[in-house]
Coordinates of C-alpha atoms in Angstrom, one line a residue:
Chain A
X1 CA 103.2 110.8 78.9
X2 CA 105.9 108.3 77.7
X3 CA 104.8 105.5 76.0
X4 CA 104.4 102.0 77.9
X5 CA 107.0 99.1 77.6
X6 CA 105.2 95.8 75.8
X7 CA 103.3 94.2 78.9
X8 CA 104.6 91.2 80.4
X9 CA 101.7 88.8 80.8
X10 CA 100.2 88.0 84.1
X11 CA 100.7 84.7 83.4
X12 CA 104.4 85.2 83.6
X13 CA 104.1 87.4 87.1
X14 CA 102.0 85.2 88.9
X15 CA 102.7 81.7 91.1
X16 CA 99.1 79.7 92.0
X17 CA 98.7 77.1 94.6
X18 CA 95.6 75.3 95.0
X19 CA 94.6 72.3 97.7
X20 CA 91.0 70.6 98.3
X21 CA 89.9 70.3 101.7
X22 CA 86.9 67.9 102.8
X23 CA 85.6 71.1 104.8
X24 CA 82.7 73.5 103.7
X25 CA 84.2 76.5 102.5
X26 CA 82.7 78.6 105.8
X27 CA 85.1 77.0 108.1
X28 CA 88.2 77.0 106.0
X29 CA 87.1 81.3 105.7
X30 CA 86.5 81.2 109.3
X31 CA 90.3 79.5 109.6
X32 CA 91.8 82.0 107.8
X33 CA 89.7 85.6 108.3
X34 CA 89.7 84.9 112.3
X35 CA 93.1 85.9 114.2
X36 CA 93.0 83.3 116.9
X37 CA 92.9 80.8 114.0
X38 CA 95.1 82.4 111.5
X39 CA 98.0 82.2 113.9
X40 CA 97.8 78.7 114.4
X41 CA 98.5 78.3 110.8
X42 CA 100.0 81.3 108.7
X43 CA 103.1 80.3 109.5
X44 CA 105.0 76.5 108.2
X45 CA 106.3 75.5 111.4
X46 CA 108.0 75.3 113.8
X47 CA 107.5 79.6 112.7
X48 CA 104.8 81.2 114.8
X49 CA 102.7 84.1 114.7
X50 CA 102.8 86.5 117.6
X51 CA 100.5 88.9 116.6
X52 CA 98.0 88.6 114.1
X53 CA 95.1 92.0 113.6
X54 CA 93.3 91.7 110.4
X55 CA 90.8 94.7 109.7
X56 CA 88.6 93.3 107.0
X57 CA 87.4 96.0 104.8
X58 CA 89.2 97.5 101.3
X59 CA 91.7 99.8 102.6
X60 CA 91.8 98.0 106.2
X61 CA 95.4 97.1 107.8
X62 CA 96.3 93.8 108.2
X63 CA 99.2 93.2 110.9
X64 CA 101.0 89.8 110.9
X65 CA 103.8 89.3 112.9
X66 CA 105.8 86.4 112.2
X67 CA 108.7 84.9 114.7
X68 CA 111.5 82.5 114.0
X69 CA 112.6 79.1 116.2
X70 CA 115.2 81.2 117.6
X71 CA 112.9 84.5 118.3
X72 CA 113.3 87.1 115.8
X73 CA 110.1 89.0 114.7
X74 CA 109.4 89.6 110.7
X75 CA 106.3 92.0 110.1
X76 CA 104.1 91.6 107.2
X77 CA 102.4 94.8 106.9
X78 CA 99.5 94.7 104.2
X79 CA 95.8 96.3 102.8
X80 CA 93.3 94.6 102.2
X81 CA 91.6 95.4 98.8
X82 CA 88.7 93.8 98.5
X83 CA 86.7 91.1 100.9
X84 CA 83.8 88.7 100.1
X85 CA 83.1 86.7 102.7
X86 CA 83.3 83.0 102.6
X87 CA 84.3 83.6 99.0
X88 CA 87.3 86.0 98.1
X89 CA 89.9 87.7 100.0
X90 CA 92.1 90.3 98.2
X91 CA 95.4 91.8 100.1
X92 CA 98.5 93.4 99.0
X93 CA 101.8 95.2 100.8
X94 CA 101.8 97.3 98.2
X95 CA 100.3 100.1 101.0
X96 CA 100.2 101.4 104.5
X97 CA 98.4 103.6 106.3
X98 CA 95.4 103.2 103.7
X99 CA 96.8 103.4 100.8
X100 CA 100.3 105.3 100.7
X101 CA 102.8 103.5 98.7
X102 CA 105.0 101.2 100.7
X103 CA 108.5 100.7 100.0
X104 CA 108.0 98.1 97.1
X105 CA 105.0 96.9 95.7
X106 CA 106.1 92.9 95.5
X107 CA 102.4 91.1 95.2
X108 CA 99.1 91.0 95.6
X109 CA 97.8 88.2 96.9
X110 CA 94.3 86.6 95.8
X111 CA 92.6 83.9 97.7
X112 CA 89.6 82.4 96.5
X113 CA 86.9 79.8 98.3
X114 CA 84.9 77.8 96.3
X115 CA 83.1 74.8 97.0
X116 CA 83.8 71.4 95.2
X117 CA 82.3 67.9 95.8
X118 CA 80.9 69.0 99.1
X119 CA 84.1 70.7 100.3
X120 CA 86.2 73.6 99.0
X121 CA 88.8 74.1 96.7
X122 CA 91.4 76.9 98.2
X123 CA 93.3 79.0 95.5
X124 CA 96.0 81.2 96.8
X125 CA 97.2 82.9 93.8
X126 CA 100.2 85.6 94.1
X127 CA 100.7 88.3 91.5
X128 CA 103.9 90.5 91.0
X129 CA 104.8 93.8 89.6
X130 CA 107.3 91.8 87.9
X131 CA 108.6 88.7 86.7
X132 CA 112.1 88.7 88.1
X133 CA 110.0 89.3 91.7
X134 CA 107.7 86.7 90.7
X135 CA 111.3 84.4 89.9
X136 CA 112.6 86.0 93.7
X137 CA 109.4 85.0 95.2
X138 CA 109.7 81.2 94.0
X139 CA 113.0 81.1 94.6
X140 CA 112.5 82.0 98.4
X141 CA 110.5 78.7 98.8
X142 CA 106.4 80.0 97.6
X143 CA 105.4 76.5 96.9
X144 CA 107.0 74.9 100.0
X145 CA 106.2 77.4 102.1
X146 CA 102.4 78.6 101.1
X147 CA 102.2 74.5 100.5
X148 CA 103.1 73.5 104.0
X149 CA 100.9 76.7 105.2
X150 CA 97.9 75.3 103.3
X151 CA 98.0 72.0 104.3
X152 CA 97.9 73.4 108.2
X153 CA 95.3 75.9 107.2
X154 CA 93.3 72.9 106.3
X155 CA 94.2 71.4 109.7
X156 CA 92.7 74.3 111.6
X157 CA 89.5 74.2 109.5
X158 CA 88.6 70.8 110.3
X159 CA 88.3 71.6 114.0
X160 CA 85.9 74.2 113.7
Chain B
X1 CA 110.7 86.4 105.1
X2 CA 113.7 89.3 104.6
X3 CA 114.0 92.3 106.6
X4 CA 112.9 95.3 105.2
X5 CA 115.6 97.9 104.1
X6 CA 115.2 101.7 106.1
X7 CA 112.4 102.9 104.6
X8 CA 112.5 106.3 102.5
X9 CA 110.0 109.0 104.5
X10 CA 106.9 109.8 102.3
X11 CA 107.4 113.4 102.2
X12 CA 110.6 112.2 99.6
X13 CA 108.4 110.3 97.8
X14 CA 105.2 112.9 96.7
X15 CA 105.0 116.0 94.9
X16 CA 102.2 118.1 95.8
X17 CA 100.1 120.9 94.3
X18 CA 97.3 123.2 95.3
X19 CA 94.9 125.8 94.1
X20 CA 92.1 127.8 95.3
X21 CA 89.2 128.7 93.4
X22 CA 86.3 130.8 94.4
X23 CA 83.8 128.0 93.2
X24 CA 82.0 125.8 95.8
X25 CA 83.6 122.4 96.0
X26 CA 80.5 120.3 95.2
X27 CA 81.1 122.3 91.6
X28 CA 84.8 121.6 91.7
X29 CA 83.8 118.2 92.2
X30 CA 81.8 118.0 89.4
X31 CA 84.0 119.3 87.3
X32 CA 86.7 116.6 88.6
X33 CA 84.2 113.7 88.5
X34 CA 81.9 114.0 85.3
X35 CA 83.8 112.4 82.1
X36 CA 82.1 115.0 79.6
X37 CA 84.0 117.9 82.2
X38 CA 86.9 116.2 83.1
X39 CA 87.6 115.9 79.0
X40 CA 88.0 120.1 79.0
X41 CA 90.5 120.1 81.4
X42 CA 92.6 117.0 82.1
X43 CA 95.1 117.5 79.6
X44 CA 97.2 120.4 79.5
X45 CA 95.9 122.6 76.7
X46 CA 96.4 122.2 73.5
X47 CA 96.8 118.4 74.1
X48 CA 93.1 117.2 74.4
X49 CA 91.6 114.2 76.0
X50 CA 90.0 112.2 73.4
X51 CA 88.5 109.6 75.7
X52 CA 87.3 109.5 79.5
X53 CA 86.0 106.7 81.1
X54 CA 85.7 106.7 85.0
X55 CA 83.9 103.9 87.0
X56 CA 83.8 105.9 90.5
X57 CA 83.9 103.1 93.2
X58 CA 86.9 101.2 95.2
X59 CA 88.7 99.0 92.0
X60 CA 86.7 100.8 89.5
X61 CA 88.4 101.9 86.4
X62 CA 89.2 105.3 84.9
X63 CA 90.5 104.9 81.0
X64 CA 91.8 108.6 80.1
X65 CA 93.0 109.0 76.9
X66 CA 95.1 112.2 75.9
X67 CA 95.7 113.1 72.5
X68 CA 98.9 115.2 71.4
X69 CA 98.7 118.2 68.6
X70 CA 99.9 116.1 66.3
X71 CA 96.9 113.5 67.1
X72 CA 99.3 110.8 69.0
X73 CA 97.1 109.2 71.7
X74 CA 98.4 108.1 75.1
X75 CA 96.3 106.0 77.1
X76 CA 96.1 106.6 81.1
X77 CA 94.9 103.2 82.9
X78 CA 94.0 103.6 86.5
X79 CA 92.0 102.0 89.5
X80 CA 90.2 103.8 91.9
X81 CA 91.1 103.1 95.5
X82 CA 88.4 105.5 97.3
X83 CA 86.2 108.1 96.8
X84 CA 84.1 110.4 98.8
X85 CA 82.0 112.4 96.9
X86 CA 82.8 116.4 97.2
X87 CA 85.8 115.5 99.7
X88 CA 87.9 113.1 98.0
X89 CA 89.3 110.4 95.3
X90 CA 92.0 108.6 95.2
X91 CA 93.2 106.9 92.6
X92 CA 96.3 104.8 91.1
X93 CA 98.0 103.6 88.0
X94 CA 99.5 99.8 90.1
X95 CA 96.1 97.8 89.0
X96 CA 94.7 96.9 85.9
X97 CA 91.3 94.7 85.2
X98 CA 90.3 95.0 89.1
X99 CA 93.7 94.1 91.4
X100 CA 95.7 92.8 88.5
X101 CA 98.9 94.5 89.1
X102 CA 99.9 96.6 86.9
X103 CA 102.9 96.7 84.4
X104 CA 104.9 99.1 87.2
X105 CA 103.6 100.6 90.2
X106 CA 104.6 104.5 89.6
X107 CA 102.0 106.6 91.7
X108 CA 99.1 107.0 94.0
X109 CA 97.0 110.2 93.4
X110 CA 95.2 111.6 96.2
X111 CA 92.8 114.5 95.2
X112 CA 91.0 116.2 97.9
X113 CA 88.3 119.2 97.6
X114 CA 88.1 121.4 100.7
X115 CA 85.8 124.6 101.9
X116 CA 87.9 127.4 102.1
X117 CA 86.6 130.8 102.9
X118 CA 83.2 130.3 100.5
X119 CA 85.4 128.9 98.1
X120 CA 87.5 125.4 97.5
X121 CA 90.8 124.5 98.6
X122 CA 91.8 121.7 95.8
X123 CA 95.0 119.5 96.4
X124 CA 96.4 117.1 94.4
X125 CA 99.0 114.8 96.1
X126 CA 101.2 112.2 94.0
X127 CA 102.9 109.4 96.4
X128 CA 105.7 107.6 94.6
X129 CA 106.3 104.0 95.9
X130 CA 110.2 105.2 95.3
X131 CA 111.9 108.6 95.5
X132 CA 113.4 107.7 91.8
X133 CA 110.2 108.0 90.1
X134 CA 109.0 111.3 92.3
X135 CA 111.8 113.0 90.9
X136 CA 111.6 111.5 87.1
X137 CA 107.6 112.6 87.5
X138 CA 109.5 116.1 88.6
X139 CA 111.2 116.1 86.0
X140 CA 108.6 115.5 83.7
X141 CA 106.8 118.9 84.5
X142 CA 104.6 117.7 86.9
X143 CA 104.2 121.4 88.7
X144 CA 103.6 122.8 85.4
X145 CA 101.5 120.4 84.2
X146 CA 99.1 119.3 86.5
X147 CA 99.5 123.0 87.9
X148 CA 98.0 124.0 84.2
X149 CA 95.2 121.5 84.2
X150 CA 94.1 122.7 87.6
X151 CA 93.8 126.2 86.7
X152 CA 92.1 124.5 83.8
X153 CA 89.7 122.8 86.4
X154 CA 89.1 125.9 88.2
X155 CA 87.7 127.9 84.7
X156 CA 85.4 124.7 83.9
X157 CA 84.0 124.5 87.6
X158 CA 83.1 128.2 87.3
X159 CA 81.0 127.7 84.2
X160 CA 79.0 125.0 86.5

């Protein structure tokens, strides 16, 4: 019953990447909502995905297993919060198992679909609990790293 | 891309409470659910709720306000994650406007309504994402508190 600190606005919490791909928005949702295509590019390479199990519903698990050049595993356990297919996909690793808290709530991330001059504009836009997480999350290489994942994400679309 | 730190087990991160009251639990429900019922209890007495707004869905709001004797108001914000009429809701304070997050992440509340011997087994569970603010929420009388607005909830679901 304490009263709240003055709120930091989202605006200073969030990092936004956006890219335009010449690829109807069904395929680049089909690139990133189906496993066997997600691994080929979640990850900027040479970083793979070993496992990959996305269940696609608000409060569903998603299970992404990424693996370094030299072997080592990194899980990215998350929830997915909200799903509109083709159009939104909303997922943060703020949960587990449904929705107990996880150790720290860090982001959640927002990714959007929307079509634009016959193709699709892709908005991955990451929000923080706080700005010096936002600040950590830039720091540890956001825009290279969502960037170079984009830019393959669009790669995988194209062939479907 | 960091490994995670050894996580802290849940049961250190939640408080829990639970009644039983000799009502049925689609009354107790009610009770929990309905904003003009929910005002005669949620607060322990003689604070007062002043203002209850609950949008019952996944990402819905809830916009409690409780009012102090001395007329001070102090606004709740919260998202619901899941609900299940009679059986459950669950609900959190980490989101604001949809999956914005919130200003801090402090607690999940799980609130689950079962049949017990004619009567209702109520539980209310709150899962800390750290075991710092479980014990500051301790500390803060949550046994007495939410322990006195569920023997509140009790009296108003008998009068249903």
């Amino acid at each position: 019953m304490s009263e709240m600190p003055a709120a930091t606005p989202i605006e200073q919490r969030e990092l936004v990447l956006t890219r335009f791909f010449n690829v109807p928005r069904a395929k680049v949702y089909r690139a990133w909502s189906e496993p066997e295509q997600l691994k080929k590019w979640f990850a900027p390479k040479p970083w793979t995905i070993s496992r990959a199990e996305l269940d696609l519903r608000p409060g569903g698990a998603s299970v992404i297993v990424m693996r370094s050049p030299e072997g080592q595993e990194f899980p990215n356990p998350g929830v997915f919060l909200e799903v509109v297919k083709n159009e939104k996909i909303v997922m943060t690793d703020a949960f587990v198992n449904g929705w107990q808290p996880s150790e720290k709530a860090f982001m959640v991330a927002t990714i959007t679909f929307e079509d634009h001059n016959g193709g699709t504009k892709y908005t991955a836009r990451a929000q923080h609990w706080s700005a010096a997480d936002r600040e950590a999350h830039e720091k540890m290489g956001f825009h290279e790293g969502w960037g170079q994942c984009a830019d393959q994400l669009g790669e995988v679309a194209a062939t479907l």
